Coordinates of C-alpha atoms and ligand atoms in Angstrom, one line a residue:
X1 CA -48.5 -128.8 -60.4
X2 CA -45.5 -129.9 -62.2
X3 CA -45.0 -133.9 -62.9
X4 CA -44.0 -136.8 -64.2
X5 CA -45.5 -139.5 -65.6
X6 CA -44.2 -143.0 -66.2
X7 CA -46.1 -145.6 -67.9
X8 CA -45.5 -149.0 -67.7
X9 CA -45.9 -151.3 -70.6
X10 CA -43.2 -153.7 -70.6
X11 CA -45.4 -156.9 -69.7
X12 CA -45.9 -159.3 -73.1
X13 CA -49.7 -160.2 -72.2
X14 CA -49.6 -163.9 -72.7
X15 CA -53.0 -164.2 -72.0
X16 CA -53.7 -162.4 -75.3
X17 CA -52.3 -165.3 -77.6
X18 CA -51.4 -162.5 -80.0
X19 CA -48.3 -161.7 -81.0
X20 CA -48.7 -158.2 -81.4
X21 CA -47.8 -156.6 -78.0
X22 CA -50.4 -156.1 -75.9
X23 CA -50.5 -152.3 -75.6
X24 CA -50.9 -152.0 -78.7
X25 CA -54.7 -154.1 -79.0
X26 CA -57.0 -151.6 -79.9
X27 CA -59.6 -150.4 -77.6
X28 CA -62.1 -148.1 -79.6
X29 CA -59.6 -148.1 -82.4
X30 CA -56.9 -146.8 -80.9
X31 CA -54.0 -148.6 -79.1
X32 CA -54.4 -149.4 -75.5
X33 CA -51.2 -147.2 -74.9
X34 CA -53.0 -144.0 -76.6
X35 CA -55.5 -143.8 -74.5
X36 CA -53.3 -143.7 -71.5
X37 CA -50.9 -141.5 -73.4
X38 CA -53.9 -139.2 -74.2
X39 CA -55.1 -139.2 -70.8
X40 CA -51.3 -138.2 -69.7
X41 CA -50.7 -135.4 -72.0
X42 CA -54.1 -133.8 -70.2
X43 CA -51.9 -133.9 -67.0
X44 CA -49.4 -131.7 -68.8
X45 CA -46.3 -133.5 -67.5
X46 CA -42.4 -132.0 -67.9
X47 CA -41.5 -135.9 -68.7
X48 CA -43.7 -138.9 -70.3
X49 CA -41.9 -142.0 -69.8
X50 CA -43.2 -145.3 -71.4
X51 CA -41.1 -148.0 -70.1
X52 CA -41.4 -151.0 -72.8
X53 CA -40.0 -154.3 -73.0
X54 CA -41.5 -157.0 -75.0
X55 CA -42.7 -155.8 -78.6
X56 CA -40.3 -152.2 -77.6
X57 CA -39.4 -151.1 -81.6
X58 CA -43.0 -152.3 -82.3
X59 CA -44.0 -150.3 -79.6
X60 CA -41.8 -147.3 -80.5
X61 CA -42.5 -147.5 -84.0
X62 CA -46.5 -147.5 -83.4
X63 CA -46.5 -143.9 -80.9
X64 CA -44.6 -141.9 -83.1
X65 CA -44.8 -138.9 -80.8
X66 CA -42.2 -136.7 -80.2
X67 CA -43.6 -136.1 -76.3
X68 CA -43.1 -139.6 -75.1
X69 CA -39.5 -140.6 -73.9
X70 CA -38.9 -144.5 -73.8
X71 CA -36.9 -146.2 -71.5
X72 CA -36.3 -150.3 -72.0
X73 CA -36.8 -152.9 -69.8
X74 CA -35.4 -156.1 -71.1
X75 CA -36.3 -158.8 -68.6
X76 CA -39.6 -158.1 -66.6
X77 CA -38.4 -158.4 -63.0
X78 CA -41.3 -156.3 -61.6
X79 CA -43.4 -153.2 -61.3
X80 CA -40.1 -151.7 -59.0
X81 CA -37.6 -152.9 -61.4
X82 CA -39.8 -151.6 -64.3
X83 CA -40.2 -147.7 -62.6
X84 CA -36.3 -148.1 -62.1
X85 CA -35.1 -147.9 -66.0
X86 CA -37.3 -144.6 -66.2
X87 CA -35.7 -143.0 -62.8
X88 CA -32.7 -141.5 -64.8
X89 CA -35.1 -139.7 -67.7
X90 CA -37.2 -137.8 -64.8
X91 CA -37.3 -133.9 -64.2
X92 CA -36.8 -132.9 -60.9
X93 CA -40.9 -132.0 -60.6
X94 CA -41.8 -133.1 -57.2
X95 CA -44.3 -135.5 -58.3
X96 CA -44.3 -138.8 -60.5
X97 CA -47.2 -140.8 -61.2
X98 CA -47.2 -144.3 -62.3
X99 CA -49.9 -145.3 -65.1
X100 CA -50.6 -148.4 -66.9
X101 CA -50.6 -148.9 -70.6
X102 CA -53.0 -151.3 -70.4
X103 CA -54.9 -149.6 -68.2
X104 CA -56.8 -147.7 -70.6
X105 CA -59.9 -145.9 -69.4
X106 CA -58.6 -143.4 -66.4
X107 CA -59.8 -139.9 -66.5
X108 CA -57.4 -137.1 -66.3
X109 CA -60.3 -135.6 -63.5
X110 CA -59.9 -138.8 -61.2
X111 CA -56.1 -138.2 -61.5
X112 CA -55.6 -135.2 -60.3
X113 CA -57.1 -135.8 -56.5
X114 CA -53.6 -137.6 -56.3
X115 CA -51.4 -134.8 -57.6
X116 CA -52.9 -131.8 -55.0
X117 CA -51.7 -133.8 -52.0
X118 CA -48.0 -134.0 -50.4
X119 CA -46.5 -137.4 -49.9
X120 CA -47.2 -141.2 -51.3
X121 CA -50.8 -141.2 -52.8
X122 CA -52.1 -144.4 -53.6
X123 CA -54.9 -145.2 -55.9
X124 CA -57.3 -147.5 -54.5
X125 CA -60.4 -149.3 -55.3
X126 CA -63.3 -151.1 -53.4
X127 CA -64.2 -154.6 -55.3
X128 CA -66.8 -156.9 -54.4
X129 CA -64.5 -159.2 -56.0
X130 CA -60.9 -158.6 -55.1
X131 CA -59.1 -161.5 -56.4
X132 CA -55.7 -160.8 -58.3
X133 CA -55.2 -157.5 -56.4
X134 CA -52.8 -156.4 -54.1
X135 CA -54.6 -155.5 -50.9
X136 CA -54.2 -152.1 -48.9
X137 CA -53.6 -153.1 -45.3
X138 CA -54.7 -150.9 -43.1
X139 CA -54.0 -149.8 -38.9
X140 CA -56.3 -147.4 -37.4
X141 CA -57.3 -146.6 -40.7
X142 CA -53.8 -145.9 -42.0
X143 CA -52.0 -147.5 -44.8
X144 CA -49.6 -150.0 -43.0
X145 CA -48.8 -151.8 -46.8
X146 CA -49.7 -153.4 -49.8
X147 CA -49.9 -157.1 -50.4
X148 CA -50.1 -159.0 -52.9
X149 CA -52.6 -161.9 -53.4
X150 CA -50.1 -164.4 -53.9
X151 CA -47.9 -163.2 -50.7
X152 CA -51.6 -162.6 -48.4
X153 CA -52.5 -164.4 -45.7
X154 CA -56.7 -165.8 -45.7
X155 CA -57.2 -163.0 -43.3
X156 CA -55.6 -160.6 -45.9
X157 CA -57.3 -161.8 -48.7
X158 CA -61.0 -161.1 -47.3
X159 CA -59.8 -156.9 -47.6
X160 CA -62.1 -155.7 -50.4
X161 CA -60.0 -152.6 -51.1
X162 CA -57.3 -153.1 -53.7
X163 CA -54.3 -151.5 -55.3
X164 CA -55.0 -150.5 -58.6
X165 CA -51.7 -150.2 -59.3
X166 CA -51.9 -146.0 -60.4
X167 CA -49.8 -143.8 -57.5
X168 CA -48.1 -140.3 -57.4
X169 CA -44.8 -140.6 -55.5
X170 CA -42.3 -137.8 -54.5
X171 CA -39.4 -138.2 -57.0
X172 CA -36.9 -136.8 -54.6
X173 CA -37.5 -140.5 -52.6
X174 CA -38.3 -142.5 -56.0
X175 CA -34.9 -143.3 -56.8
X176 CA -33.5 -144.0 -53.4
X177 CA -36.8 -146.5 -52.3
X178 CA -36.1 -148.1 -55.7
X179 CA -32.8 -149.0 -55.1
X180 CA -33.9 -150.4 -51.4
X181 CA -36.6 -153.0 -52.5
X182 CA -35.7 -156.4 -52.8
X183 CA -37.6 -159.2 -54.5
X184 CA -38.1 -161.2 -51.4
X185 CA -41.9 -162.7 -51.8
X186 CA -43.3 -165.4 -53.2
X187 CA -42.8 -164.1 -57.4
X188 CA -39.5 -163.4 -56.5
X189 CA -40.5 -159.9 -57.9
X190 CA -39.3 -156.5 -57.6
X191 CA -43.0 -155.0 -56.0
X192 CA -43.2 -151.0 -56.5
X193 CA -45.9 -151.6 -53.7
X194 CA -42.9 -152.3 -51.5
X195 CA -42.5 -148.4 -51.1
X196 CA -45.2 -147.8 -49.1
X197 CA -42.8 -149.3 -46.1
X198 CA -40.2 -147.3 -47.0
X199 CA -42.5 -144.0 -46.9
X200 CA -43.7 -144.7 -43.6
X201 CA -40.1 -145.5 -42.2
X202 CA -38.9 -142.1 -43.6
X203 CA -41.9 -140.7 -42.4
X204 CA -43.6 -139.6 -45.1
X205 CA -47.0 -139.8 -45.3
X206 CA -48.9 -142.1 -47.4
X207 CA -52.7 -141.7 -48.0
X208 CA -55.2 -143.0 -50.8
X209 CA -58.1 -142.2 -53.2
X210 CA -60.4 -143.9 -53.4
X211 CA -61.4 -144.1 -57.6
X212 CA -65.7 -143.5 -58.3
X213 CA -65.9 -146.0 -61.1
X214 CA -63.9 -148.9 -61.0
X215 CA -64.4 -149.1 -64.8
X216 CA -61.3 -146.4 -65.0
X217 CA -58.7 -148.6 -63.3
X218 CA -59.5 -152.1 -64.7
X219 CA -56.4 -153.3 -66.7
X220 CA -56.5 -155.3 -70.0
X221 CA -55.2 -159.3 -69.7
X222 CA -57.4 -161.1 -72.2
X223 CA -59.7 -160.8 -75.5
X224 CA -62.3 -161.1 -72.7
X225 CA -61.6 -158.3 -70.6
X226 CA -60.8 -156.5 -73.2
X227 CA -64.1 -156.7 -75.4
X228 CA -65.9 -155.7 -72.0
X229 CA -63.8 -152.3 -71.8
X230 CA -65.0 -152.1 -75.2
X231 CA -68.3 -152.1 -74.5
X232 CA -68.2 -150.4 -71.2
X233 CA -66.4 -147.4 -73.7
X234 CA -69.1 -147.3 -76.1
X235 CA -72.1 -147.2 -73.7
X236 CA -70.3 -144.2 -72.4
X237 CA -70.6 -142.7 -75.6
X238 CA -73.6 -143.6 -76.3
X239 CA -74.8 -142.3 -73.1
X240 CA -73.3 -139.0 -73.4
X241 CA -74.6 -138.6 -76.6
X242 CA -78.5 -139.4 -75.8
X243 CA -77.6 -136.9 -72.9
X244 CA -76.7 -134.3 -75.8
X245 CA -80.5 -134.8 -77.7
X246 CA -79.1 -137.5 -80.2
X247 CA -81.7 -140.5 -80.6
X248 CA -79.9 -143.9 -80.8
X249 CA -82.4 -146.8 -81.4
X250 CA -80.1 -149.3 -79.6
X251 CA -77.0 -147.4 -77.2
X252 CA -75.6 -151.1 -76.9
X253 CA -75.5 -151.3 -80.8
X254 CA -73.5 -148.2 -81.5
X255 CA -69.5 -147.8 -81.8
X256 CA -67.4 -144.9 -82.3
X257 CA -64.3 -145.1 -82.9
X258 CA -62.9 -141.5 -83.1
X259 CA -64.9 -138.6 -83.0
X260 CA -68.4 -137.9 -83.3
X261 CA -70.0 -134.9 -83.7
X262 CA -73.7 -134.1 -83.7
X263 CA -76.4 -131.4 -84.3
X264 CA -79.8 -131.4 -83.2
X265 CA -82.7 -133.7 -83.9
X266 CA -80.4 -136.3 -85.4
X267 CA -81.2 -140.0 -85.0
X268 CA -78.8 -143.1 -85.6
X269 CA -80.5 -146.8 -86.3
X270 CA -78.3 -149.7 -85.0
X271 CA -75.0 -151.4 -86.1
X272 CA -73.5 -148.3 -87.0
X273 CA -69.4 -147.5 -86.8
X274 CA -68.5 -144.2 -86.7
X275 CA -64.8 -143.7 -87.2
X276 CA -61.9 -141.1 -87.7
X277 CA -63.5 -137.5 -87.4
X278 CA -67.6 -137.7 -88.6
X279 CA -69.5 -134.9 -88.3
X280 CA -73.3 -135.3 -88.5
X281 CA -75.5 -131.9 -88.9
X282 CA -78.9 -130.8 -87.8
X283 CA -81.9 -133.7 -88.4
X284 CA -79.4 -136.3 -90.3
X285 CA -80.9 -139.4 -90.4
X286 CA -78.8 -142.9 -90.5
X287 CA -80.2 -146.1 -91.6
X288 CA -79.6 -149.0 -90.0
X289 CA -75.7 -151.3 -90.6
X290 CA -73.9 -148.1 -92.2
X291 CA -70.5 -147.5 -91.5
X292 CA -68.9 -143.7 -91.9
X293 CA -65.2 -143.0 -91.9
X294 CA -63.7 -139.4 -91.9
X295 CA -67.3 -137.4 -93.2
X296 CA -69.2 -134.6 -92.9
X297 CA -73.0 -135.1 -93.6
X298 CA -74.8 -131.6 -94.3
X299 CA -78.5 -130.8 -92.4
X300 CA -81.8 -133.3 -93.1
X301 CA -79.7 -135.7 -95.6
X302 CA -80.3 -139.3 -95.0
X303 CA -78.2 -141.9 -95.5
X304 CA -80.3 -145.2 -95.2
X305 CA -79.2 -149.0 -94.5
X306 CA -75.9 -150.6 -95.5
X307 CA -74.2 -147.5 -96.8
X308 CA -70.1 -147.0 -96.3
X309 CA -68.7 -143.6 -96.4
X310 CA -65.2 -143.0 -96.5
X311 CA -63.5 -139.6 -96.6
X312 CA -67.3 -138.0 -98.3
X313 CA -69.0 -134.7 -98.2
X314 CA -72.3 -134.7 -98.5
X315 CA -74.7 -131.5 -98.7
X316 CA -77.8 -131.2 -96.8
X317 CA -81.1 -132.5 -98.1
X318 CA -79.6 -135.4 -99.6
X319 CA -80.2 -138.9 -100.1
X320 CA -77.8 -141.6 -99.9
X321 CA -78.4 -145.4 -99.8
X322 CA -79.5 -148.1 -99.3
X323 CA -76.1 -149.8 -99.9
X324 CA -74.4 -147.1 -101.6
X325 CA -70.2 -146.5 -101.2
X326 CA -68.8 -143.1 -101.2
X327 CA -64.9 -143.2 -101.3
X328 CA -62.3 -140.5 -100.6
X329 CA -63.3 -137.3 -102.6
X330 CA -66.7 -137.8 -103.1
X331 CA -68.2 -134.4 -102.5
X332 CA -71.7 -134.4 -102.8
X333 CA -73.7 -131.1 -103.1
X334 CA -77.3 -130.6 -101.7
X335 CA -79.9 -132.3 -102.9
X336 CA -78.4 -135.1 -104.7
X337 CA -79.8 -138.8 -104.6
X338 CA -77.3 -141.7 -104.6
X339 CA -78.9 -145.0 -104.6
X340 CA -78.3 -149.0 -104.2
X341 CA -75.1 -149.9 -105.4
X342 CA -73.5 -146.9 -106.7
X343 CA -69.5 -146.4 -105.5
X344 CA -68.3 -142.9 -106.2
X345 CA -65.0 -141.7 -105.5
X346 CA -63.0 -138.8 -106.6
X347 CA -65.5 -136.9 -107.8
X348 CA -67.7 -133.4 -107.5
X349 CA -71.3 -134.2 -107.7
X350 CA -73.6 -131.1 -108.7
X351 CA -76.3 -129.7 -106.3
X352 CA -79.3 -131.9 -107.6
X353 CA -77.8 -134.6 -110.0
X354 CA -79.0 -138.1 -109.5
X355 CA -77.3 -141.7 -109.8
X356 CA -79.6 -143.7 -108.4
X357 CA -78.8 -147.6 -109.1
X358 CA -75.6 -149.5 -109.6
X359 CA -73.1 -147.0 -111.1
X360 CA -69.4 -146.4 -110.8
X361 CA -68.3 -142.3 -110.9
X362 CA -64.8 -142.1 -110.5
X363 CA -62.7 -139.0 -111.0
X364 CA -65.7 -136.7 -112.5
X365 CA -67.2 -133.7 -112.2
X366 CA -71.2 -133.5 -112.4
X367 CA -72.9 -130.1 -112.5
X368 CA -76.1 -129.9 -112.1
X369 CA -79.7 -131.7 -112.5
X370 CA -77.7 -134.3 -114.3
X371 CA -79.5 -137.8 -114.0
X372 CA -77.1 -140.9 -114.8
X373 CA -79.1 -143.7 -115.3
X374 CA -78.6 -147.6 -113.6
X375 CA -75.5 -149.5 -114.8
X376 CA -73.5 -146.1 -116.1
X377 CA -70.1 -146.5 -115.7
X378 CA -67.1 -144.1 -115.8
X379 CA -64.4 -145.9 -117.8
X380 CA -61.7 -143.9 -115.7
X381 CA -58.7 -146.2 -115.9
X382 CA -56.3 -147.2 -118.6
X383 CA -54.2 -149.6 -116.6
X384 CA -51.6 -147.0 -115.9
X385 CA -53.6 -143.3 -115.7
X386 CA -56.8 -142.0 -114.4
X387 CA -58.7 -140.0 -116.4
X388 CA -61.4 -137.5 -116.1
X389 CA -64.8 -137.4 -116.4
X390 CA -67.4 -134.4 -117.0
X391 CA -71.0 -133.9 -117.4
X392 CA -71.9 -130.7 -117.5
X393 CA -75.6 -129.1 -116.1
X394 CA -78.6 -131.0 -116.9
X395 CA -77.1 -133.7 -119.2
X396 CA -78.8 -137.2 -119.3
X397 CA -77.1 -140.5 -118.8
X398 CA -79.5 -143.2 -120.2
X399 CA -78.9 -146.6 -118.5
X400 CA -75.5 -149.1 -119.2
X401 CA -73.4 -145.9 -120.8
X402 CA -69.9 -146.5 -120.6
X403 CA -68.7 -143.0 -120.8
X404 CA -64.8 -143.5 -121.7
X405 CA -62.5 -140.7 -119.4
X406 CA -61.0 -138.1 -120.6
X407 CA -64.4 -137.3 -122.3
X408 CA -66.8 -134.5 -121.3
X409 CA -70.8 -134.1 -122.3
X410 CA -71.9 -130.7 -122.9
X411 CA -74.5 -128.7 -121.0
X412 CA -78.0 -130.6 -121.4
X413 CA -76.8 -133.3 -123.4
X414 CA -78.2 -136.8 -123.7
X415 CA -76.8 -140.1 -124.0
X416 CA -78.7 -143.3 -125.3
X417 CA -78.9 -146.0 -123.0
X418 CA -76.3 -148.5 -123.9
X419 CA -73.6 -145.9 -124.9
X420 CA -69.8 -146.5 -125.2
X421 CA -69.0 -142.6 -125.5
X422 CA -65.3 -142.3 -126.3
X423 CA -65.6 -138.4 -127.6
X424 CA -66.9 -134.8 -126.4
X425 CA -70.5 -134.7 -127.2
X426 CA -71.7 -131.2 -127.5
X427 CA -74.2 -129.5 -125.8
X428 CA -78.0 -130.3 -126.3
X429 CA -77.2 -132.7 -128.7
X430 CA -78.4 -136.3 -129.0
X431 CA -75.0 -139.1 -128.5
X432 CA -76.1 -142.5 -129.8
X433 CA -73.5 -145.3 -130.2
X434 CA -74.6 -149.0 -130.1
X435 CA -75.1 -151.8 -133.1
X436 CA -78.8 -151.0 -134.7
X437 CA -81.0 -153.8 -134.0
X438 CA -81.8 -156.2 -136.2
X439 CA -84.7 -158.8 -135.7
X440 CA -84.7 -162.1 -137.6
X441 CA -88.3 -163.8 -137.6
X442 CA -89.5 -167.0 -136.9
X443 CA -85.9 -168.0 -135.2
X444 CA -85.9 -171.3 -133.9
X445 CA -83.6 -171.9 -130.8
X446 CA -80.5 -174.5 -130.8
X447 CA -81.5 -177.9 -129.3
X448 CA -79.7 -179.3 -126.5
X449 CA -77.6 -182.4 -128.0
X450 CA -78.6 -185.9 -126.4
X451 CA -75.9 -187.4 -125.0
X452 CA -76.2 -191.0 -124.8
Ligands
UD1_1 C1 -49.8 -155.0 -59.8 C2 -49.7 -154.5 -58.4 C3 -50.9 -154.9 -57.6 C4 -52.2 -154.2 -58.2 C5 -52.2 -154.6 -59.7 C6 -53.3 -153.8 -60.4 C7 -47.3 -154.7 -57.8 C8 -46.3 -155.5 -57.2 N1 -48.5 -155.2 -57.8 O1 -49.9 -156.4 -59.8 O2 -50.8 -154.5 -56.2 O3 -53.3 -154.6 -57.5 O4 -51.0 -154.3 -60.4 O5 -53.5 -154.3 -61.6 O6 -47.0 -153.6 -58.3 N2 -44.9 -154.4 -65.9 C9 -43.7 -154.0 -66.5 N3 -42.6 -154.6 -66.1 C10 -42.5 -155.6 -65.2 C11 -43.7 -155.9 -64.5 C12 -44.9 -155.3 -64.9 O7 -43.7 -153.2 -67.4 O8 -41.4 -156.1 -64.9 C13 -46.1 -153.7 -66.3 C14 -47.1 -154.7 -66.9 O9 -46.9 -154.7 -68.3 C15 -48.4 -154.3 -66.5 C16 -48.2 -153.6 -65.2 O10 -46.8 -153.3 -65.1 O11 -48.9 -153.3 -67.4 C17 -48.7 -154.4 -64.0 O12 -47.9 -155.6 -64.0 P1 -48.6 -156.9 -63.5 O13 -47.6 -158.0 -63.6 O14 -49.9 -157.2 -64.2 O15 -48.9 -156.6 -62.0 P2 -49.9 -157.3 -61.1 O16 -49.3 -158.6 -60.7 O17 -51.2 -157.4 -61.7
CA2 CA1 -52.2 -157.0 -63.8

């Protein structure tokens, strides 16, 4: 079926108190609008239409896609007058559908009921609580119109089934009803609901479906409503993935904010953000409070409490955490340990090798077996360059070296604990730079001066 789609996101959202514009709040990381965008591209439309008005170059400049046309609605006279700047930008495809942007959560699936039918199709809801919708009024069970709250009558407003605003209308009428409606009710509005009339006094028919989960068509006003579709998305997730095997101590402390993707037998402790594209193999284990951005984590490697990954590989049977950052490039092989307080970024860690307190590894490359003790420190920076640091198969880092980049260690070399190595030490050698000890006897401490 060949359509349009127009989505309407001209309203400022007052009710917000932001100033950024109010498609653009993030729902699940992304912007409001995306996930309606997203949900329209699955409908394969000839024309996407996002009509925007308040915050428009923001707006534009934010969906930089080259699929969506915009059209610009500079006063906000209504949901009619709003449809009418996209009319000229539409295809001649029979049907165009009206979406939301701040609508964000509608399937695709509960979409296309009102795409395989002739005629206006309405999407409708049934709310225990109705308030703030227009109402579908009905005659012998036929659509006689839509009213809004402020323009129903007490009768009117007992009807439990609402507008949710979302309808497919022919566009060889779209254009022509448009032009008809006038903003005669008490907003002094242009109302898109006003077509239904017009269908029925051109006799064409006008039906409605009715939407499962009313979850899909609720619309975004405040922080409030807005943290609830939050948390409404994440249980969904959550959900689907305990569905798929994956254990989640908590599903109501759990957020993804991207992509997820996970093997078998793998568990997730709570307070954990998942974001970007994160790939968890078979029987990974995360701890408790860790946060993972763009990552792959190989089979049975655990990451344990408080850790932040950002743009890491890790290999399978490794051991990361607690409270350990991995930055972009840190490619961990199998087997290595990374423990508390250890940031690496930029670097290629050897299958095996071991940092496993308080170190910084920037811009190296660690074979294998190596061990870097606590406090070592790759001196990678000169205030204008990065430099590189290498330690080659089985060297040993004693604790508090400052290994100073460019420098390499040689295959199963060893450095003293307290190091400042600014030069190549060969391989199986011995490095050793710090001041000899010296012990005085019988010191006697400084005495504190009295101050009087
Ligand atoms: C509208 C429907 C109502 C339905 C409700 C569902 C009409 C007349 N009423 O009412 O029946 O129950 O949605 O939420 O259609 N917008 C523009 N330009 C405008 C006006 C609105 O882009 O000039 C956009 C807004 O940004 C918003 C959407 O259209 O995303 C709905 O507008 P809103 O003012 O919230 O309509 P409601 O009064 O809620
Ligand atoms: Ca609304």
């Amino acid at each position: 079926m060949s359509i349009n789609i127009v989505i309407l996101a001209a309203g400022q959202g007052k009710r917000m108190h932001s100033n950024l514009p109010k498609v653009l709040h993030k729902l699940a990381g992304v912007p409001l609008l995306t996930h309606v965008l997203n949900t329209a591209r699955e409908l394969n439309p000839e024309k996407l239409v996002v009509v925007c008005g308040h915050g428009a170059s923001e707006v534009k400049q934010s969906i930089l896609a080259k699929d969506v046309i915009f059209a610009y609605q500079a006063e906000q006279k209504g949901t009619a007058h709003a449809v009418q700047q996209a009319v000229d930008l539409l295809s001649l495809a029979p049907t165009t559908l009206i979406l939301y942007g701040d609508v964000p959560l509608t399937r695709p699936e509960s979409l296309v009921p009102l795409l395989n039918q002739p005629g206006l199709q309405i999407l409708t809801a049934q709310l225990s609580d109705p308030t703030g919708y227009g109402r579908i009024v009905r005659e012998n069970n036929q659509i006689q119109s839509i009213v809004e709250e402020k323009d129903a009558s007490l009768t009117q407003r007992k009807i439990t089934e609402v507008n949710t605003g979302i309808m497919a209308i022919p566009t060889k009428h779209l254009a022509r009803w448009l032009t008809r409606i006038q903003p005669q009710n008490q907003q002094g509005e242009y109302y898109l609901t006003d077509i239904v009339g017009m269908a029925l006094a051109d006799g064409v028919a006008v039906n409605s479906v009715n939407v499962a989960d009313h979850w899909e068509t609720l619309g975004v006003n405040t922080k409030a409503q807005l943290a609830q579709l939050e948390r409404y998305f994440q249980v969904t997730k959550a959900n689907e993935l305990l569905e798929k095997g994956v254990t989640l101590a908590d599903p109501h402390r759990f957020d993804v904010r991207g992509q997820l993707k996970c093997g078998k037998e793998v568990t997730i402790d709570v307070g954990c953000i998942f974001e970007g594209e994160v790939e968890l193999c078979d029987g990974v284990v995360i701890g408790p409070y860790c946060v993972l951005k763009d990552c792959v984590i190989g089979e049975n490697t655990k990451i344990e409490a408080f850790s932040s990954l950002d743009g890491a590989r890790v290999g399978t049977h490794c051991k990361v955490g607690p409270y350990t950052r991995l930055r972009p490039g840190a490619n961990l092989m199998d087997q290595v340990h990374v423990g508390n307080f250890v940031e690496i970024k930029a670097s290629h860690i050897g299958q095996g090798s071991k940092a496993n307190h308080l170190s910084y590894i920037g811009d190296s490359e660690v074979g294998e077996r190596v061990n870097i003790g606590a406090g070592t420190i790759t001196c990678n920076y000169d205030g204008a360059n990065k430099h590189k640091t290498i330690l080659e198969d089985d060297v040993f880092i004693g604790s508090d070296t400052q290994l100073v980049a460019p420098v390499t260690v040689r295959k199963g070399a060893t450095i003293a604990a307290g190091s400042t190595i600014t030069k190549e030490v060969s391989a199986n050698s011995l490095a050793i730079s710090r001041v000899t000890q010296k012990t005085i006897a019988g010191w006697t401490r400084p005495k504190k001066k009295r101050n009087d």
